[in-house]
Amino acid sequence: MDLDSVGAMGMSLGGYTSVQWCATDPRVRACLIMDAPMSADVLARELSVPTLWLTRPASDMAAEGWSPTEVRHFDGTQRAAYESATAPGWYVMVDGLFHADLTDAPYGATDLSRIGMTSKNAGSEVHEILRRLSVDFFKRTLRGERCPSSLDEPPWPKVHVESRG
């Protein structure tokens, strides 16, 4: 193990706890957060490690049935953490997704879209988008690879990348 190249990744509640680790442990060198709200502690600390937020537009959260309060909390705290971070950051939104689309749920339970837990967009293309963005992020932040990647010019029209730092 290369303890000088520790990266953390988490989805939903796992993202909530992973970003807390990233904000408090100097051994963590990169943080990837998928569709997770940020805690008040993380917002107060201002992330000082390169971080990638993978999420979806607030309108997609609302279309999935989330309450306006939940949408404001998720969207608002993710955006605030990105904007206050002191290290390089990427804020990536993928159009047309539900929360569970960002997990492996669509692969193990293909009927989830019938009961509204996954979108009609869930599937192999979403998996490829998430895989490539994740790999490109960790290559850039942990390995120092600076070649052009999906973080610079995403090849998918439904992926929107903002970067800073």
PDB file of C-alpha atoms in Angstrom:
ATOM      1  CA  MET A   1       0.000   0.000   0.000  1.00  0.00           C
ATOM      2  CA  ASP A   2       1.141   3.496  -0.802  1.00  0.00           C
ATOM      3  CA  LEU A   3       0.075   5.501   2.241  1.00  0.00           C
ATOM      4  CA  ASP A   4       1.222   8.691   0.536  1.00  0.00           C
ATOM      5  CA  SER A   5      -1.545   8.239  -2.049  1.00  0.00           C
ATOM      6  CA  VAL A   6      -4.679   7.661   0.006  1.00  0.00           C
ATOM      7  CA  GLY A   7      -7.957   8.507  -1.660  1.00  0.00           C
ATOM      8  CA  ALA A   8     -11.444   8.260  -0.225  1.00  0.00           C
ATOM      9  CA  MET A   9     -14.711   7.667  -2.020  1.00  0.00           C
ATOM     10  CA  GLY A  10     -18.286   7.356  -0.874  1.00  0.00           C
ATOM     11  CA  MET A  11     -21.857   7.468  -2.137  1.00  0.00           C
ATOM     12  CA  SER A  12     -24.792   8.985  -0.229  1.00  0.00           C
ATOM     13  CA  LEU A  13     -24.283   8.309   3.497  1.00  0.00           C
ATOM     14  CA  GLY A  14     -20.900   6.801   2.589  1.00  0.00           C
ATOM     15  CA  GLY A  15     -20.044  10.101   0.904  1.00  0.00           C
ATOM     16  CA  TYR A  16     -21.201  12.025   3.948  1.00  0.00           C
ATOM     17  CA  THR A  17     -18.815  10.058   6.168  1.00  0.00           C
ATOM     18  CA  SER A  18     -15.977   9.928   3.601  1.00  0.00           C
ATOM     19  CA  VAL A  19     -15.900  13.696   3.187  1.00  0.00           C
ATOM     20  CA  GLN A  20     -15.759  14.042   6.968  1.00  0.00           C
ATOM     21  CA  TRP A  21     -12.660  11.819   6.921  1.00  0.00           C
ATOM     22  CA  CYS A  22     -11.175  13.842   4.050  1.00  0.00           C
ATOM     23  CA  ALA A  23     -11.705  17.075   5.958  1.00  0.00           C
ATOM     24  CA  THR A  24     -10.088  15.867   9.161  1.00  0.00           C
ATOM     25  CA  ASP A  25      -7.322  13.391   8.309  1.00  0.00           C
ATOM     26  CA  PRO A  26      -4.172  14.780   6.660  1.00  0.00           C
ATOM     27  CA  ARG A  27      -3.291  11.328   5.263  1.00  0.00           C
ATOM     28  CA  VAL A  28      -6.137  11.597   2.734  1.00  0.00           C
ATOM     29  CA  ARG A  29      -4.882  13.125  -0.528  1.00  0.00           C
ATOM     30  CA  ALA A  30      -8.059  13.029  -2.672  1.00  0.00           C
ATOM     31  CA  CYS A  31     -11.785  12.795  -2.023  1.00  0.00           C
ATOM     32  CA  LEU A  32     -14.575  11.641  -4.361  1.00  0.00           C
ATOM     33  CA  ILE A  33     -18.117  12.272  -3.132  1.00  0.00           C
ATOM     34  CA  MET A  34     -21.160  10.916  -4.933  1.00  0.00           C
ATOM     35  CA  ASP A  35     -24.530  12.578  -4.325  1.00  0.00           C
ATOM     36  CA  ALA A  36     -24.088  13.288  -0.618  1.00  0.00           C
ATOM     37  CA  PRO A  37     -24.926  16.279   1.540  1.00  0.00           C
ATOM     38  CA  MET A  38     -22.126  17.987   3.403  1.00  0.00           C
ATOM     39  CA  SER A  39     -22.084  18.365   7.185  1.00  0.00           C
ATOM     40  CA  ALA A  40     -21.802  21.733   8.918  1.00  0.00           C
ATOM     41  CA  ASP A  41     -18.359  20.614  10.142  1.00  0.00           C
ATOM     42  CA  VAL A  42     -17.120  20.009   6.586  1.00  0.00           C
ATOM     43  CA  LEU A  43     -18.516  23.359   5.449  1.00  0.00           C
ATOM     44  CA  ALA A  44     -16.787  25.136   8.341  1.00  0.00           C
ATOM     45  CA  ARG A  45     -13.420  23.455   7.670  1.00  0.00           C
ATOM     46  CA  GLU A  46     -13.206  24.177   3.915  1.00  0.00           C
ATOM     47  CA  LEU A  47     -11.814  21.113   2.166  1.00  0.00           C
ATOM     48  CA  SER A  48      -8.074  21.299   1.626  1.00  0.00           C
ATOM     49  CA  VAL A  49      -7.697  18.145  -0.504  1.00  0.00           C
ATOM     50  CA  PRO A  50      -8.618  17.796  -4.177  1.00  0.00           C
ATOM     51  CA  THR A  51     -12.272  16.776  -4.295  1.00  0.00           C
ATOM     52  CA  LEU A  52     -14.677  15.582  -6.964  1.00  0.00           C
ATOM     53  CA  TRP A  53     -18.397  15.954  -6.389  1.00  0.00           C
ATOM     54  CA  LEU A  54     -20.468  13.659  -8.627  1.00  0.00           C
ATOM     55  CA  THR A  55     -24.112  14.602  -8.460  1.00  0.00           C
ATOM     56  CA  ARG A  56     -27.130  15.564 -10.519  1.00  0.00           C
ATOM     57  CA  PRO A  57     -29.135  18.749 -11.031  1.00  0.00           C
ATOM     58  CA  ALA A  58     -31.599  19.821  -8.358  1.00  0.00           C
ATOM     59  CA  SER A  59     -34.374  19.485 -10.932  1.00  0.00           C
ATOM     60  CA  ASP A  60     -33.621  15.747 -11.221  1.00  0.00           C
ATOM     61  CA  MET A  61     -33.765  15.370  -7.445  1.00  0.00           C
ATOM     62  CA  ALA A  62     -37.178  17.039  -7.475  1.00  0.00           C
ATOM     63  CA  ALA A  63     -38.329  14.865 -10.413  1.00  0.00           C
ATOM     64  CA  GLU A  64     -37.391  11.801  -8.380  1.00  0.00           C
ATOM     65  CA  GLY A  65     -39.787  12.957  -5.674  1.00  0.00           C
ATOM     66  CA  TRP A  66     -37.462  14.588  -3.176  1.00  0.00           C
ATOM     67  CA  SER A  67     -39.018  17.337  -1.062  1.00  0.00           C
ATOM     68  CA  PRO A  68     -37.916  20.931  -1.663  1.00  0.00           C
ATOM     69  CA  THR A  69     -36.182  20.874   1.748  1.00  0.00           C
ATOM     70  CA  GLU A  70     -34.155  17.764   0.835  1.00  0.00           C
ATOM     71  CA  VAL A  71     -33.241  19.204  -2.563  1.00  0.00           C
ATOM     72  CA  ARG A  72     -32.080  22.502  -1.033  1.00  0.00           C
ATOM     73  CA  HIS A  73     -30.023  20.666   1.597  1.00  0.00           C
ATOM     74  CA  PHE A  74     -28.291  18.251  -0.811  1.00  0.00           C
ATOM     75  CA  ASP A  75     -27.759  20.737  -3.609  1.00  0.00           C
ATOM     76  CA  GLY A  76     -26.943  23.681  -1.370  1.00  0.00           C
ATOM     77  CA  THR A  77     -24.405  21.980   0.877  1.00  0.00           C
ATOM     78  CA  GLN A  78     -22.614  20.254  -2.015  1.00  0.00           C
ATOM     79  CA  ARG A  79     -22.353  23.551  -3.890  1.00  0.00           C
ATOM     80  CA  ALA A  80     -21.222  25.445  -0.775  1.00  0.00           C
ATOM     81  CA  ALA A  81     -18.481  22.896  -0.036  1.00  0.00           C
ATOM     82  CA  TYR A  82     -17.250  23.064  -3.633  1.00  0.00           C
ATOM     83  CA  GLU A  83     -17.182  26.857  -3.631  1.00  0.00           C
ATOM     84  CA  SER A  84     -15.389  27.137  -0.278  1.00  0.00           C
ATOM     85  CA  ALA A  85     -12.778  24.414  -0.900  1.00  0.00           C
ATOM     86  CA  THR A  86      -9.183  25.611  -0.813  1.00  0.00           C
ATOM     87  CA  ALA A  87      -7.843  22.778  -3.005  1.00  0.00           C
ATOM     88  CA  PRO A  88      -8.623  21.952  -6.630  1.00  0.00           C
ATOM     89  CA  GLY A  89     -12.175  20.762  -7.101  1.00  0.00           C
ATOM     90  CA  TRP A  90     -14.518  19.427  -9.738  1.00  0.00           C
ATOM     91  CA  TYR A  91     -18.289  19.711  -9.528  1.00  0.00           C
ATOM     92  CA  VAL A  92     -19.834  17.276 -11.986  1.00  0.00           C
ATOM     93  CA  MET A  93     -23.541  16.995 -12.699  1.00  0.00           C
ATOM     94  CA  VAL A  94     -24.986  14.187 -14.795  1.00  0.00           C
ATOM     95  CA  ASP A  95     -28.439  14.936 -16.197  1.00  0.00           C
ATOM     96  CA  GLY A  96     -31.364  12.559 -15.873  1.00  0.00           C
ATOM     97  CA  LEU A  97     -30.259  10.419 -12.927  1.00  0.00           C
ATOM     98  CA  PHE A  98     -31.919   9.232  -9.746  1.00  0.00           C
ATOM     99  CA  HIS A  99     -29.963   8.779  -6.530  1.00  0.00           C
ATOM    100  CA  ALA A 100     -29.747   4.972  -6.840  1.00  0.00           C
ATOM    101  CA  ASP A 101     -28.451   5.255 -10.432  1.00  0.00           C
ATOM    102  CA  LEU A 102     -25.105   6.244  -8.913  1.00  0.00           C
ATOM    103  CA  THR A 103     -24.856   2.855  -7.175  1.00  0.00           C
ATOM    104  CA  ASP A 104     -24.682  -0.710  -8.434  1.00  0.00           C
ATOM    105  CA  ALA A 105     -28.428  -1.163  -7.740  1.00  0.00           C
ATOM    106  CA  PRO A 106     -29.434  -0.927 -11.427  1.00  0.00           C
ATOM    107  CA  TYR A 107     -27.224  -3.933 -12.190  1.00  0.00           C
ATOM    108  CA  GLY A 108     -28.420  -6.258  -9.464  1.00  0.00           C
ATOM    109  CA  ALA A 109     -32.088  -5.333  -9.503  1.00  0.00           C
ATOM    110  CA  THR A 110     -33.144  -4.260 -12.969  1.00  0.00           C
ATOM    111  CA  ASP A 111     -36.795  -3.894 -11.945  1.00  0.00           C
ATOM    112  CA  LEU A 112     -36.074  -0.951  -9.646  1.00  0.00           C
ATOM    113  CA  SER A 113     -37.057   1.533 -12.357  1.00  0.00           C
ATOM    114  CA  ARG A 114     -40.606   0.116 -12.338  1.00  0.00           C
ATOM    115  CA  ILE A 115     -41.041   1.170  -8.727  1.00  0.00           C
ATOM    116  CA  GLY A 116     -39.319   4.533  -9.221  1.00  0.00           C
ATOM    117  CA  MET A 117     -36.021   3.860  -7.473  1.00  0.00           C
ATOM    118  CA  THR A 118     -33.852   4.168 -10.582  1.00  0.00           C
ATOM    119  CA  SER A 119     -34.314   6.221 -13.715  1.00  0.00           C
ATOM    120  CA  LYS A 120     -34.796   5.012 -17.249  1.00  0.00           C
ATOM    121  CA  ASN A 121     -31.246   6.259 -17.890  1.00  0.00           C
ATOM    122  CA  ALA A 122     -29.636   3.802 -15.462  1.00  0.00           C
ATOM    123  CA  GLY A 123     -27.386   1.263 -17.088  1.00  0.00           C
ATOM    124  CA  SER A 124     -24.074   0.696 -18.764  1.00  0.00           C
ATOM    125  CA  GLU A 125     -23.584   4.235 -20.110  1.00  0.00           C
ATOM    126  CA  VAL A 126     -24.023   5.724 -16.619  1.00  0.00           C
ATOM    127  CA  HIS A 127     -21.641   3.111 -15.230  1.00  0.00           C
ATOM    128  CA  GLU A 128     -19.042   4.048 -17.861  1.00  0.00           C
ATOM    129  CA  ILE A 129     -19.447   7.768 -17.125  1.00  0.00           C
ATOM    130  CA  LEU A 130     -18.981   7.259 -13.390  1.00  0.00           C
ATOM    131  CA  ARG A 131     -16.081   4.852 -13.904  1.00  0.00           C
ATOM    132  CA  ARG A 132     -14.169   7.134 -16.267  1.00  0.00           C
ATOM    133  CA  LEU A 133     -14.675  10.266 -14.203  1.00  0.00           C
ATOM    134  CA  SER A 134     -13.589   8.443 -11.035  1.00  0.00           C
ATOM    135  CA  VAL A 135     -10.489   6.891 -12.593  1.00  0.00           C
ATOM    136  CA  ASP A 136      -9.487  10.159 -14.273  1.00  0.00           C
ATOM    137  CA  PHE A 137      -9.891  12.016 -10.965  1.00  0.00           C
ATOM    138  CA  PHE A 138      -7.720   9.622  -8.984  1.00  0.00           C
ATOM    139  CA  LYS A 139      -5.106   9.432 -11.754  1.00  0.00           C
ATOM    140  CA  ARG A 140      -4.859  13.202 -11.746  1.00  0.00           C
ATOM    141  CA  THR A 141      -4.878  13.760  -7.991  1.00  0.00           C
ATOM    142  CA  LEU A 142      -3.007  10.726  -6.662  1.00  0.00           C
ATOM    143  CA  ARG A 143      -0.697   9.863  -9.549  1.00  0.00           C
ATOM    144  CA  GLY A 144      -0.140  13.379 -10.855  1.00  0.00           C
ATOM    145  CA  GLU A 145      -1.116  12.514 -14.433  1.00  0.00           C
ATOM    146  CA  ARG A 146      -1.897  15.732 -16.273  1.00  0.00           C
ATOM    147  CA  CYS A 147      -3.060  14.407 -19.638  1.00  0.00           C
ATOM    148  CA  PRO A 148      -6.465  15.614 -20.900  1.00  0.00           C
ATOM    149  CA  SER A 149      -9.321  13.604 -19.443  1.00  0.00           C
ATOM    150  CA  SER A 150     -13.073  13.402 -19.003  1.00  0.00           C
ATOM    151  CA  LEU A 151     -12.658  16.040 -16.277  1.00  0.00           C
ATOM    152  CA  ASP A 152     -11.475  18.546 -18.894  1.00  0.00           C
ATOM    153  CA  GLU A 153     -13.814  17.796 -21.769  1.00  0.00           C
ATOM    154  CA  PRO A 154     -16.445  15.167 -20.983  1.00  0.00           C
ATOM    155  CA  PRO A 155     -17.400  13.221 -24.124  1.00  0.00           C
ATOM    156  CA  TRP A 156     -21.018  12.879 -22.990  1.00  0.00           C
ATOM    157  CA  PRO A 157     -23.539  15.691 -23.605  1.00  0.00           C
ATOM    158  CA  LYS A 158     -25.393  15.027 -20.336  1.00  0.00           C
ATOM    159  CA  VAL A 159     -22.264  15.534 -18.208  1.00  0.00           C
ATOM    160  CA  HIS A 160     -21.435  19.067 -17.039  1.00  0.00           C
ATOM    161  CA  VAL A 161     -18.091  19.750 -15.343  1.00  0.00           C
ATOM    162  CA  GLU A 162     -17.098  22.822 -13.375  1.00  0.00           C
ATOM    163  CA  SER A 163     -13.557  23.026 -12.056  1.00  0.00           C
ATOM    164  CA  ARG A 164     -11.592  25.319  -9.846  1.00  0.00           C
ATOM    165  CA  GLY A 165      -8.021  25.495  -8.693  1.00  0.00           C
TER     166      GLY A 165
END
